[in-house]
Every structure is written in structure tokens, then in C-alpha cells.
mmCIF file of C-alpha atoms in Angstrom:
data_model
loop_
_atom_site.group_PDB
_atom_site.id
_atom_site.type_symbol
_atom_site.label_atom_id
_atom_site.label_comp_id
_atom_site.label_asym_id
_atom_site.label_seq_id
_atom_site.Cartn_x
_atom_site.Cartn_y
_atom_site.Cartn_z
ATOM 1 C CA MET A 62 0.000 0.000 0.000
ATOM 2 C CA HIS A 63 1.461 3.348 -1.046
ATOM 3 C CA SER A 64 1.754 6.233 1.381
ATOM 4 C CA LYS A 65 0.954 9.865 0.619
ATOM 5 C CA GLU A 66 4.496 10.504 1.831
ATOM 6 C CA ASP A 67 6.086 8.496 -1.001
ATOM 7 C CA PRO A 68 8.138 10.507 -3.503
ATOM 8 C CA VAL A 69 6.601 10.975 -6.950
ATOM 9 C CA LEU A 70 8.176 11.184 -10.408
ATOM 10 C CA SER A 71 7.317 14.728 -11.539
ATOM 11 C CA LYS A 72 9.336 15.195 -14.754
ATOM 12 C CA ILE A 73 11.139 13.030 -17.314
ATOM 13 C CA PHE A 74 13.753 14.412 -19.710
ATOM 14 C CA ILE A 75 15.603 12.845 -22.610
ATOM 15 C CA TYR A 76 18.593 14.506 -24.279
ATOM 16 C CA PRO A 77 18.998 12.785 -27.668
ATOM 17 C CA ILE A 78 21.970 14.982 -28.675
ATOM 18 C CA LYS A 79 24.634 15.654 -26.085
ATOM 19 C CA SER A 80 24.554 19.263 -24.812
ATOM 20 C CA LEU A 81 21.562 20.370 -26.893
ATOM 21 C CA ALA A 82 18.224 21.108 -25.206
ATOM 22 C CA GLY A 83 16.251 18.182 -23.845
ATOM 23 C CA ILE A 84 12.735 16.919 -24.530
ATOM 24 C CA GLU A 85 10.304 16.675 -21.625
ATOM 25 C CA LEU A 86 8.202 13.503 -21.790
ATOM 26 C CA ASP A 87 5.048 12.271 -20.091
ATOM 27 C CA HIS A 88 6.133 8.645 -20.571
ATOM 28 C CA ALA A 89 9.458 7.008 -21.400
ATOM 29 C CA LEU A 90 10.905 3.564 -21.877
ATOM 30 C CA ILE A 91 13.782 2.704 -19.577
ATOM 31 C CA SER A 92 16.379 0.429 -21.169
ATOM 32 C CA ASN A 93 19.927 -0.692 -20.453
ATOM 33 C CA ASP A 94 21.057 1.792 -23.114
ATOM 34 C CA GLY A 95 19.286 4.700 -21.420
ATOM 35 C CA ILE A 96 15.960 6.489 -21.745
ATOM 36 C CA MET A 97 14.110 5.713 -24.982
ATOM 37 C CA HIS A 98 11.633 8.073 -26.614
ATOM 38 C CA PRO A 99 8.152 6.479 -26.518
ATOM 39 C CA ASP A 100 7.368 7.495 -30.130
ATOM 40 C CA ASN A 101 10.561 6.077 -31.643
ATOM 41 C CA HIS A 102 12.591 3.601 -29.623
ATOM 42 C CA SER A 103 15.702 4.305 -31.705
ATOM 43 C CA VAL A 104 15.873 7.735 -30.062
ATOM 44 C CA ILE A 105 17.941 7.145 -26.937
ATOM 45 C CA ASP A 106 19.397 9.527 -24.399
ATOM 46 C CA ARG A 107 22.688 11.051 -25.641
ATOM 47 C CA LYS A 108 22.953 8.719 -28.620
ATOM 48 C CA TRP A 109 24.161 11.591 -30.832
ATOM 49 C CA MET A 110 26.799 14.251 -30.332
ATOM 50 C CA ILE A 111 28.340 17.113 -32.268
ATOM 51 C CA VAL A 112 32.069 16.936 -32.978
ATOM 52 C CA ASP A 113 34.596 19.480 -34.234
ATOM 53 C CA SER A 114 37.091 19.152 -37.074
ATOM 54 C CA GLN A 115 39.326 17.036 -34.798
ATOM 55 C CA ARG A 116 36.375 14.706 -34.125
ATOM 56 C CA SER A 117 36.239 15.718 -30.469
ATOM 57 C CA PHE A 118 32.861 16.156 -28.807
ATOM 58 C CA LEU A 119 31.516 19.629 -28.176
ATOM 59 C CA SER A 120 29.451 20.836 -25.245
ATOM 60 C CA GLN A 121 28.013 23.990 -23.751
ATOM 61 C CA ARG A 122 31.294 24.471 -21.891
ATOM 62 C CA LYS A 123 32.764 25.700 -25.177
ATOM 63 C CA LEU A 124 29.608 26.567 -27.143
ATOM 64 C CA PRO A 125 26.895 27.718 -24.692
ATOM 65 C CA LYS A 126 24.507 28.521 -27.562
ATOM 66 C CA MET A 127 24.034 24.757 -27.964
ATOM 67 C CA THR A 128 21.345 25.024 -25.285
ATOM 68 C CA LEU A 129 19.170 27.032 -27.699
ATOM 69 C CA ILE A 130 18.910 24.185 -30.231
ATOM 70 C CA ARG A 131 15.762 22.193 -29.522
ATOM 71 C CA PRO A 132 15.130 18.691 -30.863
ATOM 72 C CA LYS A 133 11.783 17.009 -31.438
ATOM 73 C CA VAL A 134 10.931 13.586 -32.800
ATOM 74 C CA ASP A 135 8.904 13.491 -36.022
ATOM 75 C CA ASN A 136 8.358 9.880 -37.098
ATOM 76 C CA GLU A 137 11.685 8.731 -38.645
ATOM 77 C CA HIS A 138 13.395 12.098 -38.191
ATOM 78 C CA ILE A 139 14.659 14.387 -35.474
ATOM 79 C CA VAL A 140 13.848 18.019 -36.221
ATOM 80 C CA LEU A 141 16.101 20.748 -34.834
ATOM 81 C CA SER A 142 15.022 24.333 -34.273
ATOM 82 C CA ALA A 143 16.908 27.425 -33.147
ATOM 83 C CA PRO A 144 15.923 31.095 -32.698
ATOM 84 C CA ASN A 145 15.579 32.963 -35.996
ATOM 85 C CA LYS A 146 16.618 29.923 -38.037
ATOM 86 C CA THR A 147 14.685 27.618 -40.311
ATOM 87 C CA GLU A 148 14.261 24.088 -38.984
ATOM 88 C CA ALA A 149 16.568 21.263 -40.002
ATOM 89 C CA ARG A 150 16.001 17.529 -39.829
ATOM 90 C CA PHE A 151 18.006 14.338 -39.952
ATOM 91 C CA LEU A 152 17.189 10.665 -40.299
ATOM 92 C CA ILE A 153 17.214 8.749 -37.032
ATOM 93 C CA ASP A 154 18.224 5.334 -38.398
ATOM 94 C CA TYR A 155 21.231 6.412 -40.422
ATOM 95 C CA LYS A 156 24.461 4.478 -40.918
ATOM 96 C CA GLY A 157 27.077 6.620 -42.593
ATOM 97 C CA GLU A 158 30.856 6.343 -42.582
ATOM 98 C CA ILE A 159 32.232 4.904 -39.335
ATOM 99 C CA VAL A 160 34.682 7.306 -37.704
ATOM 100 C CA LYS A 161 36.494 7.424 -34.359
ATOM 101 C CA CYS A 162 35.343 10.307 -32.163
ATOM 102 C CA ARG A 163 36.712 11.446 -28.819
ATOM 103 C CA LEU A 164 34.429 11.601 -25.813
ATOM 104 C CA TRP A 165 36.565 12.666 -22.863
ATOM 105 C CA SER A 166 39.280 9.973 -22.752
ATOM 106 C CA ASP A 167 37.404 7.457 -24.900
ATOM 107 C CA HIS A 168 37.612 7.118 -28.685
ATOM 108 C CA LEU A 169 34.356 5.587 -29.890
ATOM 109 C CA ASP A 170 33.069 4.318 -33.223
ATOM 110 C CA CYS A 171 30.375 6.623 -34.570
ATOM 111 C CA TYR A 172 28.327 6.959 -37.724
ATOM 112 C CA SER A 173 29.119 10.306 -39.329
ATOM 113 C CA TYR A 174 26.393 12.306 -41.046
ATOM 114 C CA GLY A 175 29.211 14.121 -42.874
ATOM 115 C CA VAL A 176 30.649 17.619 -42.576
ATOM 116 C CA ASP A 177 29.038 18.440 -45.929
ATOM 117 C CA SER A 178 25.599 17.108 -44.952
ATOM 118 C CA GLU A 179 22.739 19.578 -44.651
ATOM 119 C CA ILE A 180 22.336 18.901 -40.946
ATOM 120 C CA SER A 181 26.040 19.429 -40.168
ATOM 121 C CA LYS A 182 26.176 22.622 -42.245
ATOM 122 C CA TRP A 183 23.069 23.855 -40.399
ATOM 123 C CA LEU A 184 24.746 23.188 -37.036
ATOM 124 C CA SER A 185 27.920 24.968 -38.145
ATOM 125 C CA ASN A 186 25.849 27.966 -39.205
ATOM 126 C CA VAL A 187 23.760 28.130 -36.022
ATOM 127 C CA LEU A 188 26.747 27.684 -33.709
ATOM 128 C CA GLN A 189 29.079 29.858 -35.808
ATOM 129 C CA CYS A 190 31.754 27.184 -35.804
ATOM 130 C CA GLU A 191 33.147 25.704 -38.997
ATOM 131 C CA ASN A 192 33.314 22.039 -40.014
ATOM 132 C CA LEU A 193 31.067 20.586 -37.341
ATOM 133 C CA ASP A 194 29.704 17.077 -37.816
ATOM 134 C CA LEU A 195 26.740 15.295 -36.296
ATOM 135 C CA VAL A 196 27.607 11.744 -35.283
ATOM 136 C CA CYS A 197 25.668 8.817 -33.822
ATOM 137 C CA LEU A 198 27.307 6.363 -31.466
ATOM 138 C CA LYS A 199 27.578 2.921 -33.047
ATOM 139 C CA ASN A 200 27.745 0.836 -29.873
ATOM 140 C CA LEU A 201 25.971 2.402 -26.922
ATOM 141 C CA GLY A 202 27.393 -0.246 -24.608
ATOM 142 C CA GLU A 203 30.893 1.203 -25.104
ATOM 143 C CA ARG A 204 29.982 4.402 -23.291
ATOM 144 C CA ARG A 205 31.792 4.614 -19.977
ATOM 145 C CA ASP A 206 31.458 8.303 -19.325
ATOM 146 C CA GLY A 207 29.209 9.152 -16.359
ATOM 147 C CA ASP A 208 27.024 11.308 -18.600
ATOM 148 C CA PHE A 209 25.948 8.186 -20.440
ATOM 149 C CA SER A 210 26.081 5.140 -18.224
ATOM 150 C CA THR A 211 23.624 6.295 -15.598
ATOM 151 C CA PHE A 212 20.406 8.198 -14.938
ATOM 152 C CA MET A 213 20.683 11.583 -13.270
ATOM 153 C CA VAL A 214 18.098 12.170 -10.543
ATOM 154 C CA LEU A 215 17.291 15.498 -8.908
ATOM 155 C CA SER A 216 14.521 16.551 -6.542
ATOM 156 C CA GLU A 217 12.406 19.677 -6.803
ATOM 157 C CA ALA A 218 13.094 20.272 -3.104
ATOM 158 C CA SER A 219 16.855 20.427 -3.751
ATOM 159 C CA LEU A 220 16.275 23.020 -6.462
ATOM 160 C CA GLN A 221 14.018 25.027 -4.121
ATOM 161 C CA ASP A 222 16.705 24.978 -1.433
ATOM 162 C CA LEU A 223 19.322 26.195 -3.908
ATOM 163 C CA ASN A 224 17.002 28.927 -5.200
ATOM 164 C CA SER A 225 16.395 30.123 -1.637
ATOM 165 C CA ARG A 226 20.105 31.039 -1.574
ATOM 166 C CA LEU A 227 20.183 32.783 -4.970
ATOM 167 C CA ALA A 228 19.294 36.362 -5.887
ATOM 168 C CA ILE A 229 18.305 35.231 -9.394
ATOM 169 C CA LYS A 230 16.454 31.899 -9.441
ATOM 170 C CA VAL A 231 17.437 29.099 -11.803
ATOM 171 C CA SER A 232 15.393 26.414 -13.509
ATOM 172 C CA ILE A 233 15.499 22.644 -13.267
ATOM 173 C CA VAL A 234 16.575 22.833 -16.926
ATOM 174 C CA ASN A 235 19.965 24.245 -15.873
ATOM 175 C CA PHE A 236 20.847 20.869 -14.385
ATOM 176 C CA ARG A 237 19.871 18.477 -17.190
ATOM 177 C CA ALA A 238 18.334 15.813 -14.959
ATOM 178 C CA ASN A 239 16.705 12.741 -16.487
ATOM 179 C CA LEU A 240 14.303 12.061 -13.622
ATOM 180 C CA VAL A 241 12.914 14.826 -11.404
ATOM 181 C CA VAL A 242 11.159 13.870 -8.176
ATOM 182 C CA GLN A 243 8.861 15.672 -5.770
ATOM 183 C CA ASN A 244 7.310 14.977 -2.362
ATOM 184 C CA CYS A 245 10.645 14.448 -0.633
ATOM 185 C CA SER A 246 13.042 16.572 1.410
ATOM 186 C CA SER A 247 15.896 18.488 -0.176
ATOM 187 C CA TYR A 248 18.853 16.274 -1.096
ATOM 188 C CA ALA A 249 16.910 13.134 -0.181
ATOM 189 C CA GLU A 250 18.037 11.707 -3.541
ATOM 190 C CA ASP A 251 21.617 11.680 -2.200
ATOM 191 C CA ASN A 252 20.699 9.114 0.445
ATOM 192 C CA TRP A 253 18.539 6.589 -1.399
ATOM 193 C CA ARG A 254 20.382 3.290 -1.721
ATOM 194 C CA LYS A 255 17.911 2.257 -4.404
ATOM 195 C CA PHE A 256 14.427 3.030 -5.615
ATOM 196 C CA ILE A 257 11.783 1.476 -7.850
ATOM 197 C CA ILE A 258 9.544 3.200 -10.373
ATOM 198 C CA SER A 259 6.930 1.040 -12.073
ATOM 199 C CA GLN A 260 8.918 -2.196 -11.609
ATOM 200 C CA VAL A 261 12.182 -0.597 -12.739
ATOM 201 C CA SER A 262 14.873 -0.747 -10.050
ATOM 202 C CA PHE A 263 17.598 1.924 -9.837
ATOM 203 C CA VAL A 264 20.673 1.724 -7.569
ATOM 204 C CA ARG A 265 22.825 4.644 -6.437
ATOM 205 C CA THR A 266 26.261 5.057 -8.031
ATOM 206 C CA LYS A 267 27.754 8.503 -7.364
ATOM 207 C CA ASN A 268 27.052 12.182 -6.924
ATOM 208 C CA CYS A 269 26.636 14.358 -9.977
ATOM 209 C CA ILE A 270 29.388 16.963 -9.834
ATOM 210 C CA ARG A 271 28.738 20.324 -11.421
ATOM 211 C CA CYS A 272 30.660 22.564 -13.792
ATOM 212 C CA VAL A 273 30.309 25.845 -15.676
ATOM 213 C CA MET A 274 27.444 24.410 -17.764
ATOM 214 C CA THR A 275 25.099 25.145 -14.858
ATOM 215 C CA THR A 276 25.780 28.855 -15.379
ATOM 216 C CA VAL A 277 24.392 28.839 -18.936
ATOM 217 C CA ASP A 278 20.941 30.442 -19.141
ATOM 218 C CA PRO A 279 18.830 27.935 -21.110
ATOM 219 C CA LEU A 280 16.693 30.770 -22.510
ATOM 220 C CA THR A 281 19.523 32.985 -23.793
ATOM 221 C CA GLY A 282 22.550 30.722 -24.183
ATOM 222 C CA GLU A 283 24.626 33.198 -22.155
ATOM 223 C CA LYS A 284 26.869 32.285 -19.239
ATOM 224 C CA SER A 285 26.184 34.010 -15.926
ATOM 225 C CA ARG A 286 28.767 36.740 -15.297
ATOM 226 C CA ASP A 287 28.759 36.035 -11.559
ATOM 227 C CA LEU A 288 29.127 32.264 -12.141
ATOM 228 C CA GLU A 289 25.840 31.484 -10.435
ATOM 229 C CA PRO A 290 24.499 29.015 -9.416
ATOM 230 C CA LEU A 291 27.935 27.323 -9.425
ATOM 231 C CA LYS A 292 29.405 29.848 -6.978
ATOM 232 C CA THR A 293 26.640 29.254 -4.426
ATOM 233 C CA LEU A 294 26.803 25.481 -4.813
ATOM 234 C CA LYS A 295 30.514 25.643 -4.022
ATOM 235 C CA ALA A 296 29.675 27.372 -0.739
ATOM 236 C CA TYR A 297 27.724 24.438 0.692
ATOM 237 C CA ARG A 298 27.723 21.349 -1.566
ATOM 238 C CA MET A 299 31.370 20.277 -1.527
ATOM 239 C CA ASN A 300 33.240 17.057 -0.808
ATOM 240 C CA LYS A 301 36.826 18.034 -1.570
ATOM 241 C CA GLU A 302 38.226 14.610 -0.758
ATOM 242 C CA LEU A 303 36.084 12.952 -3.408
ATOM 243 C CA TYR A 304 35.464 15.670 -5.972
ATOM 244 C CA GLY A 305 38.019 18.438 -5.428
ATOM 245 C CA SER A 306 36.647 21.860 -6.382
ATOM 246 C CA SER A 307 33.447 20.610 -8.061
ATOM 247 C CA PRO A 308 30.188 20.849 -6.076
ATOM 248 C CA MET A 309 27.570 18.088 -5.903
ATOM 249 C CA PHE A 310 23.992 18.525 -7.063
ATOM 250 C CA GLY A 311 21.870 15.533 -8.050
ATOM 251 C CA MET A 312 22.712 11.848 -7.952
ATOM 252 C CA TYR A 313 23.546 9.269 -10.602
ATOM 253 C CA TYR A 314 21.729 5.940 -10.516
ATOM 254 C CA GLU A 315 22.113 2.846 -12.671
ATOM 255 C CA LEU A 316 19.723 0.012 -13.448
ATOM 256 C CA GLU A 317 19.476 -3.167 -11.420
ATOM 257 C CA ASN A 318 18.684 -6.370 -13.336
ATOM 258 C CA LEU A 319 16.540 -4.944 -16.132
ATOM 259 C CA ASN A 320 15.816 -7.682 -18.674
ATOM 260 C CA GLU A 321 13.705 -5.702 -21.125
ATOM 261 C CA PRO A 322 12.675 -2.042 -21.575
ATOM 262 C CA LYS A 323 9.855 -0.917 -19.306
ATOM 263 C CA MET A 324 7.642 2.168 -19.336
ATOM 264 C CA ILE A 325 7.624 4.815 -16.633
ATOM 265 C CA SER A 326 5.282 7.824 -16.462
ATOM 266 C CA LYS A 327 5.002 11.207 -14.798
ATOM 267 C CA GLY A 328 3.074 10.782 -11.562
ATOM 268 C CA ASP A 329 4.464 7.310 -10.824
ATOM 269 C CA ILE A 330 5.067 6.559 -7.146
ATOM 270 C CA ILE A 331 8.712 6.007 -6.168
ATOM 271 C CA LEU A 332 9.464 3.271 -3.621
ATOM 272 C CA VAL A 333 12.685 4.060 -1.778
ATOM 273 C CA TRP A 334 15.276 2.000 0.097
ATOM 274 C CA ILE A 335 17.570 3.974 2.418
#
């Protein structure tokens, strides 16, 4: 029997292309490869990324305007939009030339859409950076980076506590969580050993440490001049022994014994083990 005190899943986000805007969903499939879009199961969290001429991944750390590019799923395509630009689209199930691309310290096989493709030229134009290429990871199981291997969980109460310390409030969107929860105390997500949503079991792995990307305004693509909310987080959310100068905000979880993809929905009750 569920209690009125149980936490509740309040928001679900998928980020098909690393560092671009996310898509908020009412329902999502949870798989061992990550969150799947309910309308096209080939659309998986952070399956695509944008690389430079050296085939190294790009993020909002270098190109904060990436946050202004919004994806949406349209049958067999992903459509990208940006302020004052015409839309562009690319095929989801595309297998171009296989190239090695750098993601942090890993070099991964990816399908290249091609520097001369319409979608890559559109990205170069929007981001004002030459010779960009859109790539799709070939083997999702090769991803070892924390951004990919786990699900980032953040509570609304933690955001409210942070905002109570800030002169200018920030949005949940600043923190790129996959699963947002409500009806719990601030930072409760740090202490859950595991939790279950709709028969999907998640186990705690590590804190999510924060960087300058949190200072990018998702509505303008501009970095905060006073480095907020990062500056405030560094005042009270530190574990220098584990994470040095990077503050903690949100928690990474991974799946426990998931045999097949299962659906979760906004409003689902969350059963917690401390």
C-alpha cells in the first residue's frame, strides 16, 4: 500500500543529442542503453553528439549557444530548431561512414552524417563554428562516461533549497536531470540506496558533480557573469576529498537487473530503500 508521503516522479527528460536542449516527456521507456523516446525507440538519451574538425565532442562548456537548439521527434526524423533559423532535420536510423570520435578519454566508433551534410552545415551555421559534424554512437554499450552510463536524478526540493540562496532563481533545466522527483526533502536523492519506479529498479552510483554548464541560461545561451548558481553550490555542496573543487547537485543511478525495456510515467510513485 502506497503512502501519501512516497516521492513521486514529476518530470522526465531525454537529451537525444549531447549538450543540446532536452525533450520533456510524459512517458518514457527505460532500457539498459538509457531512456528511450516512446514514439521512436531508436531515439535514446545522448545517442548523438556534435564533434569538431578534430572529431572531439563539443558541449556547452565551449559553445553555450548549444542550449538554444531544440530537438523534437517526427516519425523517422529528429527536427532541430533554433531562434531565428529555419528548422533542419536528420534521419534517425542512419548508418554513414564509421569514424572514431573522442568523448573525454574514450575514442568511440560513430556513424558520421558528414561535414558536408545539410544537418552538419546547419549546425555549423547556427553555432558559428566551422566544419562541425553530427555523429551517432555505433555501440551504446561502449559508453563509460558518467554522462551516459547512468540516470541523473534530482529533486524539486533540492532546487528550491538552492534557489532560496540565490538572488536570481534558476530552472530545473539548468541541471539536465533525467528524472525529477517531488514529495521528498531536499537532497533526499543523495541518500537513497535504491528506488523502484513502475517495476524498474535503480541503484545509487555517485554524486553528480557540477561545472560551468550550470551557469548557462537555457533561454539565452549566455553564461552568468557572476558564475551562479555554481558559486553558491561551491559554498555548501562540496566534498573536496572525493570531488576536489566541483560541487555536488543531483545523484547518478544505474539500473538493477533490467531484462527488457519498461515504461515509466510522470506521476508514478517512487518506492525508496535507504
